[in-house]
PDB file of C-alpha atoms and ligand atoms in Angstrom:
ATOM      1  CA  MET A   1      -3.418 -14.698   6.473  1.00 91.00           C
ATOM      2  CA  ILE A   2      -4.229 -11.890   4.075  1.00 97.00           C
ATOM      3  CA  ARG A   3      -4.559  -8.305   5.250  1.00 98.00           C
ATOM      4  CA  PHE A   4      -6.771  -5.573   3.863  1.00 98.00           C
ATOM      5  CA  SER A   5      -5.583  -2.002   3.594  1.00 99.00           C
ATOM      6  CA  PRO A   6      -8.481   0.156   2.350  1.00 98.00           C
ATOM      7  CA  SER A   7      -7.203   3.204   0.443  1.00 98.00           C
ATOM      8  CA  ILE A   8      -8.831   6.325   1.828  1.00 98.00           C
ATOM      9  CA  LEU A   9      -8.223   8.058  -1.511  1.00 98.00           C
ATOM     10  CA  ALA A  10     -11.594   6.532  -2.379  1.00 98.00           C
ATOM     11  CA  CYS A  11     -13.469   7.676   0.737  1.00 98.00           C
ATOM     12  CA  ASP A  12     -16.075  10.409   0.930  1.00 97.00           C
ATOM     13  CA  TYR A  13     -13.898  13.329   2.103  1.00 97.00           C
ATOM     14  CA  MET A  14     -16.878  15.093   3.681  1.00 98.00           C
ATOM     15  CA  ASN A  15     -17.422  12.005   5.833  1.00 98.00           C
ATOM     16  CA  MET A  16     -13.909  10.701   6.217  1.00 98.00           C
ATOM     17  CA  GLY A  17     -14.247   9.844   9.913  1.00 98.00           C
ATOM     18  CA  LYS A  18     -17.416   7.855   9.356  1.00 98.00           C
ATOM     19  CA  ASP A  19     -15.953   6.104   6.338  1.00 98.00           C
ATOM     20  CA  ILE A  20     -12.858   5.103   8.322  1.00 98.00           C
ATOM     21  CA  ASP A  21     -15.013   3.771  11.172  1.00 98.00           C
ATOM     22  CA  ARG A  22     -17.000   1.825   8.599  1.00 98.00           C
ATOM     23  CA  MET A  23     -13.816   0.161   7.268  1.00 98.00           C
ATOM     24  CA  GLU A  24     -12.558  -0.569  10.761  1.00 98.00           C
ATOM     25  CA  GLN A  25     -15.870  -2.199  11.711  1.00 98.00           C
ATOM     26  CA  ALA A  26     -15.888  -4.121   8.434  1.00 98.00           C
ATOM     27  CA  GLY A  27     -12.605  -5.805   9.391  1.00 98.00           C
ATOM     28  CA  ALA A  28      -9.851  -3.733   7.771  1.00 98.00           C
ATOM     29  CA  ASP A  29      -6.358  -4.579   9.049  1.00 98.00           C
ATOM     30  CA  TRP A  30      -4.575  -1.370   8.018  1.00 99.00           C
ATOM     31  CA  LEU A  31      -5.470   1.933   6.386  1.00 98.00           C
ATOM     32  CA  HIS A  32      -3.688   2.907   3.161  1.00 99.00           C
ATOM     33  CA  LEU A  33      -2.933   6.594   2.651  1.00 98.00           C
ATOM     34  CA  ASP A  34      -1.819   7.770  -0.786  1.00 98.00           C
ATOM     35  CA  ILE A  35       0.328  10.887  -0.749  1.00 98.00           C
ATOM     36  CA  MET A  36       0.639  12.522  -4.190  1.00 98.00           C
ATOM     37  CA  ASP A  37       2.491  15.734  -4.998  1.00 98.00           C
ATOM     38  CA  GLY A  38       1.468  16.483  -8.583  1.00 98.00           C
ATOM     39  CA  LEU A  39       5.081  15.904  -9.700  1.00 98.00           C
ATOM     40  CA  PHE A  40       5.945  12.250  -9.170  1.00 98.00           C
ATOM     41  CA  VAL A  41       2.380  11.505 -10.292  1.00 98.00           C
ATOM     42  CA  PRO A  42      -0.029  13.849 -12.071  1.00 98.00           C
ATOM     43  CA  ASN A  43      -2.519  13.957  -9.189  1.00 98.00           C
ATOM     44  CA  ILE A  44      -2.443  15.792  -5.828  1.00 98.00           C
ATOM     45  CA  SER A  45      -3.969  14.208  -2.731  1.00 98.00           C
ATOM     46  CA  PHE A  46      -3.202  15.180   0.880  1.00 98.00           C
ATOM     47  CA  GLY A  47      -0.313  15.474   3.305  1.00 98.00           C
ATOM     48  CA  PRO A  48       0.796  14.784   6.883  1.00 98.00           C
ATOM     49  CA  ALA A  49      -2.053  16.801   8.479  1.00 98.00           C
ATOM     50  CA  VAL A  50      -4.607  14.387   7.062  1.00 98.00           C
ATOM     51  CA  VAL A  51      -2.511  11.376   8.110  1.00 98.00           C
ATOM     52  CA  SER A  52      -2.410  12.810  11.613  1.00 98.00           C
ATOM     53  CA  ALA A  53      -6.196  13.297  11.662  1.00 98.00           C
ATOM     54  CA  VAL A  54      -6.684   9.688  10.518  1.00 98.00           C
ATOM     55  CA  ASP A  55      -4.307   8.550  13.257  1.00 98.00           C
ATOM     56  CA  MET A  56      -6.509  10.267  15.864  1.00 97.00           C
ATOM     57  CA  GLN A  57      -9.607   8.605  14.432  1.00 96.00           C
ATOM     58  CA  SER A  58      -8.349   5.052  14.105  1.00 98.00           C
ATOM     59  CA  ASN A  59      -6.296   2.485  15.979  1.00 96.00           C
ATOM     60  CA  LEU A  60      -5.363   0.645  12.785  1.00 98.00           C
ATOM     61  CA  PRO A  61      -1.778   0.695  11.529  1.00 98.00           C
ATOM     62  CA  LEU A  62      -1.294   3.435   8.941  1.00 99.00           C
ATOM     63  CA  ASP A  63       0.201   2.285   5.653  1.00 99.00           C
ATOM     64  CA  VAL A  64       1.473   5.474   4.025  1.00 99.00           C
ATOM     65  CA  HIS A  65       2.352   5.310   0.319  1.00 99.00           C
ATOM     66  CA  LEU A  66       4.475   8.246  -0.803  1.00 98.00           C
ATOM     67  CA  MET A  67       4.158   9.113  -4.486  1.00 98.00           C
ATOM     68  CA  ILE A  68       6.281  12.225  -4.184  1.00 98.00           C
ATOM     69  CA  VAL A  69       9.596  13.509  -5.479  1.00 97.00           C
ATOM     70  CA  ASP A  70      12.493  13.244  -3.011  1.00 97.00           C
ATOM     71  CA  PRO A  71      10.504  11.615  -0.197  1.00 98.00           C
ATOM     72  CA  ASP A  72      13.440  11.841   2.232  1.00 98.00           C
ATOM     73  CA  ARG A  73      12.370  15.436   2.942  1.00 98.00           C
ATOM     74  CA  TYR A  74       9.160  14.240   4.594  1.00 98.00           C
ATOM     75  CA  ILE A  75      10.191  11.139   6.569  1.00 98.00           C
ATOM     76  CA  ASP A  76      10.092  12.915   9.938  1.00 98.00           C
ATOM     77  CA  ALA A  77       6.808  14.680   9.140  1.00 98.00           C
ATOM     78  CA  PHE A  78       5.069  11.378   8.416  1.00 99.00           C
ATOM     79  CA  ALA A  79       6.608   9.718  11.470  1.00 99.00           C
ATOM     80  CA  LYS A  80       5.187  12.531  13.611  1.00 98.00           C
ATOM     81  CA  ALA A  81       1.842  12.209  11.843  1.00 98.00           C
ATOM     82  CA  GLY A  82       1.590   8.588  12.982  1.00 98.00           C
ATOM     83  CA  ALA A  83       2.630   6.522   9.952  1.00 99.00           C
ATOM     84  CA  ASP A  84       3.490   2.911  10.833  1.00 99.00           C
ATOM     85  CA  TYR A  85       4.660   1.806   7.392  1.00 99.00           C
ATOM     86  CA  LEU A  86       6.271   4.383   5.126  1.00 99.00           C
ATOM     87  CA  THR A  87       6.629   3.272   1.515  1.00 99.00           C
ATOM     88  CA  VAL A  88       8.717   5.120  -1.047  1.00 98.00           C
ATOM     89  CA  HIS A  89       9.026   4.554  -4.770  1.00 98.00           C
ATOM     90  CA  ALA A  90      12.383   3.109  -5.699  1.00 96.00           C
ATOM     91  CA  GLU A  91      12.539   5.575  -8.626  1.00 93.00           C
ATOM     92  CA  ALA A  92      12.002   8.612  -6.375  1.00 97.00           C
ATOM     93  CA  VAL A  93      15.075   8.290  -4.153  1.00 97.00           C
ATOM     94  CA  LYS A  94      18.777   8.823  -4.734  1.00 96.00           C
ATOM     95  CA  ASP A  95      20.026   6.108  -2.416  1.00 98.00           C
ATOM     96  CA  LEU A  96      17.378   3.519  -1.538  1.00 98.00           C
ATOM     97  CA  SER A  97      19.417   1.876   1.181  1.00 98.00           C
ATOM     98  CA  GLN A  98      19.986   5.200   2.933  1.00 98.00           C
ATOM     99  CA  THR A  99      16.301   6.154   2.683  1.00 98.00           C
ATOM    100  CA  LEU A 100      15.304   2.824   4.261  1.00 98.00           C
ATOM    101  CA  ASP A 101      17.745   3.497   7.103  1.00 98.00           C
ATOM    102  CA  SER A 102      16.210   6.936   7.648  1.00 98.00           C
ATOM    103  CA  ILE A 103      12.684   5.483   7.773  1.00 99.00           C
ATOM    104  CA  HIS A 104      13.795   2.951  10.380  1.00 98.00           C
ATOM    105  CA  ALA A 105      15.642   5.617  12.350  1.00 98.00           C
ATOM    106  CA  ALA A 106      12.380   7.593  12.472  1.00 99.00           C
ATOM    107  CA  GLY A 107      10.707   4.553  14.065  1.00 98.00           C
ATOM    108  CA  MET A 108       8.660   3.255  11.126  1.00 99.00           C
ATOM    109  CA  LYS A 109       8.654   0.124   9.011  1.00 99.00           C
ATOM    110  CA  ALA A 110      10.074   0.691   5.546  1.00 99.00           C
ATOM    111  CA  GLY A 111       8.380  -0.178   2.274  1.00 98.00           C
ATOM    112  CA  VAL A 112       9.522   0.041  -1.332  1.00 98.00           C
ATOM    113  CA  SER A 113       7.089   0.434  -4.198  1.00 98.00           C
ATOM    114  CA  LEU A 114       7.616  -0.632  -7.788  1.00 98.00           C
ATOM    115  CA  LYS A 115       5.826   1.124 -10.657  1.00 98.00           C
ATOM    116  CA  PRO A 116       4.653  -1.166 -13.477  1.00 98.00           C
ATOM    117  CA  ALA A 117       7.809  -0.507 -15.532  1.00 98.00           C
ATOM    118  CA  THR A 118      10.227  -0.891 -12.609  1.00 98.00           C
ATOM    119  CA  GLU A 119      12.124  -4.144 -12.348  1.00 97.00           C
ATOM    120  CA  PRO A 120      12.284  -5.995  -9.018  1.00 98.00           C
ATOM    121  CA  SER A 121      16.088  -6.020  -9.415  1.00 97.00           C
ATOM    122  CA  VAL A 122      16.121  -2.466  -7.954  1.00 98.00           C
ATOM    123  CA  LEU A 123      15.486  -4.136  -4.582  1.00 98.00           C
ATOM    124  CA  GLU A 124      18.690  -6.146  -4.720  1.00 96.00           C
ATOM    125  CA  GLY A 125      21.282  -4.872  -2.323  1.00 94.00           C
ATOM    126  CA  CYS A 126      18.796  -3.732   0.317  1.00 96.00           C
ATOM    127  CA  LEU A 127      16.557  -6.769   0.756  1.00 98.00           C
ATOM    128  CA  SER A 128      17.457  -7.093   4.436  1.00 98.00           C
ATOM    129  CA  LYS A 129      16.234  -3.522   5.094  1.00 98.00           C
ATOM    130  CA  ILE A 130      12.824  -3.908   3.465  1.00 98.00           C
ATOM    131  CA  ASP A 131       9.712  -4.622   5.563  1.00 98.00           C
ATOM    132  CA  LEU A 132       7.206  -4.329   2.718  1.00 99.00           C
ATOM    133  CA  VAL A 133       7.272  -4.440  -1.072  1.00 98.00           C
ATOM    134  CA  LEU A 134       4.363  -2.683  -2.757  1.00 98.00           C
ATOM    135  CA  VAL A 135       3.820  -3.887  -6.309  1.00 98.00           C
ATOM    136  CA  MET A 136       1.775  -1.326  -8.262  1.00 98.00           C
ATOM    137  CA  THR A 137      -0.839  -3.069 -10.362  1.00 98.00           C
ATOM    138  CA  VAL A 138      -1.798   0.199 -12.109  1.00 98.00           C
ATOM    139  CA  GLU A 139       0.168   3.320 -13.064  1.00 98.00           C
ATOM    140  CA  PRO A 140       0.222   5.281  -9.811  1.00 98.00           C
ATOM    141  CA  GLY A 141      -1.796   8.477  -9.596  1.00 98.00           C
ATOM    142  CA  PHE A 142      -5.465   7.642  -9.571  1.00 98.00           C
ATOM    143  CA  GLY A 143      -7.907   5.290  -7.928  1.00 98.00           C
ATOM    144  CA  GLY A 144     -10.500   3.365  -9.870  1.00 98.00           C
ATOM    145  CA  GLN A 145      -8.236   2.034 -12.649  1.00 98.00           C
ATOM    146  CA  LYS A 146      -8.094  -1.537 -13.977  1.00 98.00           C
ATOM    147  CA  LEU A 147      -5.537  -3.972 -12.563  1.00 98.00           C
ATOM    148  CA  MET A 148      -2.796  -4.883 -15.061  1.00 98.00           C
ATOM    149  CA  PRO A 149      -2.839  -8.721 -14.970  1.00 98.00           C
ATOM    150  CA  GLU A 150       0.767  -8.932 -16.193  1.00 97.00           C
ATOM    151  CA  MET A 151       1.852  -7.390 -12.854  1.00 98.00           C
ATOM    152  CA  LEU A 152       0.842 -10.571 -11.030  1.00 98.00           C
ATOM    153  CA  ASN A 153       3.868 -12.304 -12.477  1.00 98.00           C
ATOM    154  CA  LYS A 154       5.992  -9.551 -10.955  1.00 98.00           C
ATOM    155  CA  VAL A 155       4.435 -10.372  -7.576  1.00 98.00           C
ATOM    156  CA  SER A 156       5.678 -13.960  -7.957  1.00 98.00           C
ATOM    157  CA  VAL A 157       9.140 -12.784  -8.992  1.00 98.00           C
ATOM    158  CA  VAL A 158       9.296 -10.527  -5.930  1.00 98.00           C
ATOM    159  CA  GLU A 159       8.139 -13.367  -3.696  1.00 98.00           C
ATOM    160  CA  ARG A 160      10.867 -15.692  -4.977  1.00 98.00           C
ATOM    161  CA  MET A 161      13.456 -12.958  -4.604  1.00 98.00           C
ATOM    162  CA  LEU A 162      12.466 -12.143  -1.019  1.00 98.00           C
ATOM    163  CA  ARG A 163      12.056 -15.691   0.229  1.00 98.00           C
ATOM    164  CA  GLY A 164      15.226 -16.788  -1.567  1.00 97.00           C
ATOM    165  CA  ALA A 165      17.102 -14.157   0.409  1.00 97.00           C
ATOM    166  CA  GLY A 166      15.460 -15.239   3.669  1.00 98.00           C
ATOM    167  CA  SER A 167      13.365 -12.064   3.848  1.00 98.00           C
ATOM    168  CA  GLY A 168       9.968 -12.116   5.528  1.00 98.00           C
ATOM    169  CA  ALA A 169       8.965  -8.750   4.013  1.00 98.00           C
ATOM    170  CA  LEU A 170       5.266  -8.437   3.286  1.00 98.00           C
ATOM    171  CA  ILE A 171       4.134  -8.229  -0.332  1.00 98.00           C
ATOM    172  CA  GLU A 172       1.360  -5.750  -1.073  1.00 99.00           C
ATOM    173  CA  VAL A 173      -0.560  -5.105  -4.286  1.00 98.00           C
ATOM    174  CA  ASP A 174      -2.090  -1.732  -5.072  1.00 98.00           C
ATOM    175  CA  GLY A 175      -4.375  -0.625  -7.869  1.00 98.00           C
ATOM    176  CA  GLY A 176      -7.541  -2.059  -9.341  1.00 98.00           C
ATOM    177  CA  VAL A 177      -7.819  -4.886  -6.822  1.00 98.00           C
ATOM    178  CA  THR A 178     -11.405  -6.168  -6.733  1.00 98.00           C
ATOM    179  CA  MET A 179     -13.403  -9.116  -5.503  1.00 97.00           C
ATOM    180  CA  ASP A 180     -12.861 -10.707  -8.944  1.00 97.00           C
ATOM    181  CA  ASN A 181      -9.074 -10.541  -9.155  1.00 98.00           C
ATOM    182  CA  ALA A 182      -7.920 -10.471  -5.496  1.00 98.00           C
ATOM    183  CA  MET A 183      -7.484 -14.240  -5.273  1.00 98.00           C
ATOM    184  CA  GLN A 184      -5.212 -14.247  -8.329  1.00 98.00           C
ATOM    185  CA  ALA A 185      -3.022 -11.681  -6.582  1.00 98.00           C
ATOM    186  CA  VAL A 186      -3.012 -13.786  -3.408  1.00 98.00           C
ATOM    187  CA  GLN A 187      -2.097 -16.911  -5.369  1.00 98.00           C
ATOM    188  CA  ALA A 188       0.768 -14.983  -6.972  1.00 98.00           C
ATOM    189  CA  GLY A 189       2.096 -14.149  -3.490  1.00 98.00           C
ATOM    190  CA  ALA A 190       0.306 -10.992  -2.319  1.00 98.00           C
ATOM    191  CA  GLU A 191      -0.316 -10.833   1.434  1.00 98.00           C
ATOM    192  CA  VAL A 192      -1.644  -7.289   1.782  1.00 98.00           C
ATOM    193  CA  LEU A 193      -4.409  -6.100  -0.524  1.00 98.00           C
ATOM    194  CA  VAL A 194      -4.888  -2.369  -1.004  1.00 99.00           C
ATOM    195  CA  MET A 195      -8.467  -1.771  -2.098  1.00 98.00           C
ATOM    196  CA  GLY A 196      -9.897   1.688  -2.685  1.00 98.00           C
ATOM    197  CA  THR A 197     -13.009   1.902  -4.808  1.00 98.00           C
ATOM    198  CA  ALA A 198     -13.835  -1.798  -4.382  1.00 98.00           C
ATOM    199  CA  LEU A 199     -14.314  -1.347  -0.615  1.00 98.00           C
ATOM    200  CA  PHE A 200     -15.464   2.269  -0.270  1.00 98.00           C
ATOM    201  CA  ASN A 201     -18.022   1.989  -3.069  1.00 98.00           C
ATOM    202  CA  SER A 202     -19.450  -1.185  -1.610  1.00 98.00           C
ATOM    203  CA  ALA A 203     -22.517  -1.215   0.624  1.00 97.00           C
ATOM    204  CA  ASN A 204     -21.013  -4.208   2.404  1.00 98.00           C
ATOM    205  CA  PRO A 205     -17.202  -4.056   2.523  1.00 98.00           C
ATOM    206  CA  GLY A 206     -17.204  -6.535   5.415  1.00 98.00           C
ATOM    207  CA  ASN A 207     -18.661  -9.144   3.117  1.00 98.00           C
ATOM    208  CA  ILE A 208     -15.934  -8.609   0.525  1.00 98.00           C
ATOM    209  CA  MET A 209     -13.194  -8.961   3.149  1.00 98.00           C
ATOM    210  CA  SER A 210     -14.684 -12.005   4.832  1.00 98.00           C
ATOM    211  CA  MET A 211     -15.360 -13.800   1.555  1.00 98.00           C
ATOM    212  CA  LEU A 212     -11.799 -13.203   0.375  1.00 98.00           C
ATOM    213  CA  ARG A 213     -10.375 -14.253   3.737  1.00 98.00           C
ATOM    214  CA  ALA A 214     -12.359 -17.472   3.579  1.00 97.00           C
ATOM    215  CA  ALA A 215     -11.246 -18.097  -0.014  1.00 96.00           C
ATOM    216  CA  SER A 216      -7.591 -17.528   0.833  1.00 95.00           C
ATOM    217  CA  GLU A 217      -7.751 -19.789   3.883  1.00 92.00           C
ATOM    218  CA  GLY A 218      -9.432 -22.458   1.739  1.00 88.00           C
ATOM    219  CA  ALA A 219      -6.657 -22.100  -0.833  1.00 82.00           C
ATOM    220  CA  GLU A 220      -4.002 -22.718   1.839  1.00 76.00           C
ATOM    221  CA  LYS A 221      -5.428 -26.132   2.763  1.00 62.00           C
TER     222      LYS A 221
HETATM  223  C1  DX5 B   1      -2.993   4.664  -6.977  1.00 56.04           C
HETATM  224  C2  DX5 B   1      -2.982   4.468  -5.484  1.00 56.04           C
HETATM  225  C3  DX5 B   1      -3.914   3.437  -4.979  1.00 56.04           C
HETATM  226  C4  DX5 B   1      -5.370   3.706  -5.195  1.00 56.04           C
HETATM  227  C5  DX5 B   1      -6.048   2.370  -5.308  1.00 56.04           C
HETATM  228  O1  DX5 B   1      -1.923   5.472  -7.336  1.00 56.04           O
HETATM  229  O2  DX5 B   1      -1.682   4.084  -5.064  1.00 56.04           O
HETATM  230  O3  DX5 B   1      -3.675   3.158  -3.594  1.00 56.04           O
HETATM  231  O4  DX5 B   1      -5.985   4.453  -4.171  1.00 56.04           O
HETATM  232  O5  DX5 B   1      -7.372   2.574  -5.619  1.00 56.04           O
HETATM  233  P1  DX5 B   1      -8.229   1.468  -6.356  1.00 56.04           P
HETATM  234  O6  DX5 B   1      -8.331   0.289  -5.448  1.00 56.04           O
HETATM  235  O7  DX5 B   1      -9.532   2.168  -6.555  1.00 56.04           O
HETATM  236  O8  DX5 B   1      -7.539   1.139  -7.645  1.00 56.04           O
HETATM  237 ZN1   ZN B   2      -1.384   3.415  -2.919  1.00 56.04          ZN
END
């Protein structure tokens, strides 16, 4: 079963509540929240206050993607804000294993994200502590970019690594995922699809999700 995590970076900020309701009604499984600090990535987005507002609005699990320097400083703030999954970039932390422990201690599931140039080998040594691996399919920082097809091979490498170690961690792809390339990501091993512009800019996001769900179920048979 694939899951959809619409990225609210692409919503209409003047109508965020309505846009979130629209995604929930369209069949979204999670909501993806991109936190950017202008240092780890060149863009600035929003912080825990917005996550907390989204948590009040929606019953969906909140999939919070931290693109910030030294994310350990904000683990408790995002736990309080209602994050269910907290994903950090492997490159942004000093001691990945310790950061994953802190996320768990704060009551959240722990994710690790890999930038396009980051090798999956950075996950070795803490596989048993990882609940989610987020493979970036664009350079992090902005929505609306084109998916880098060469990242799909990385998804397969991550899948082999996780399953080989007996890990059931979810594999998520993020960046440039559209109706046209989502099935390739699923075939490579992706189970959670982050989609920003593809869903929020669509007049019928429910159609996109149901067509892809049907295609992925057909592919399983
Ligand atoms: C990029 C973010 C993505 C972004 C995806 O740094 O991590 O989550 O919102 O947006 P689309 O689907 O438009 O590429
Ligand atoms: Zn993201």
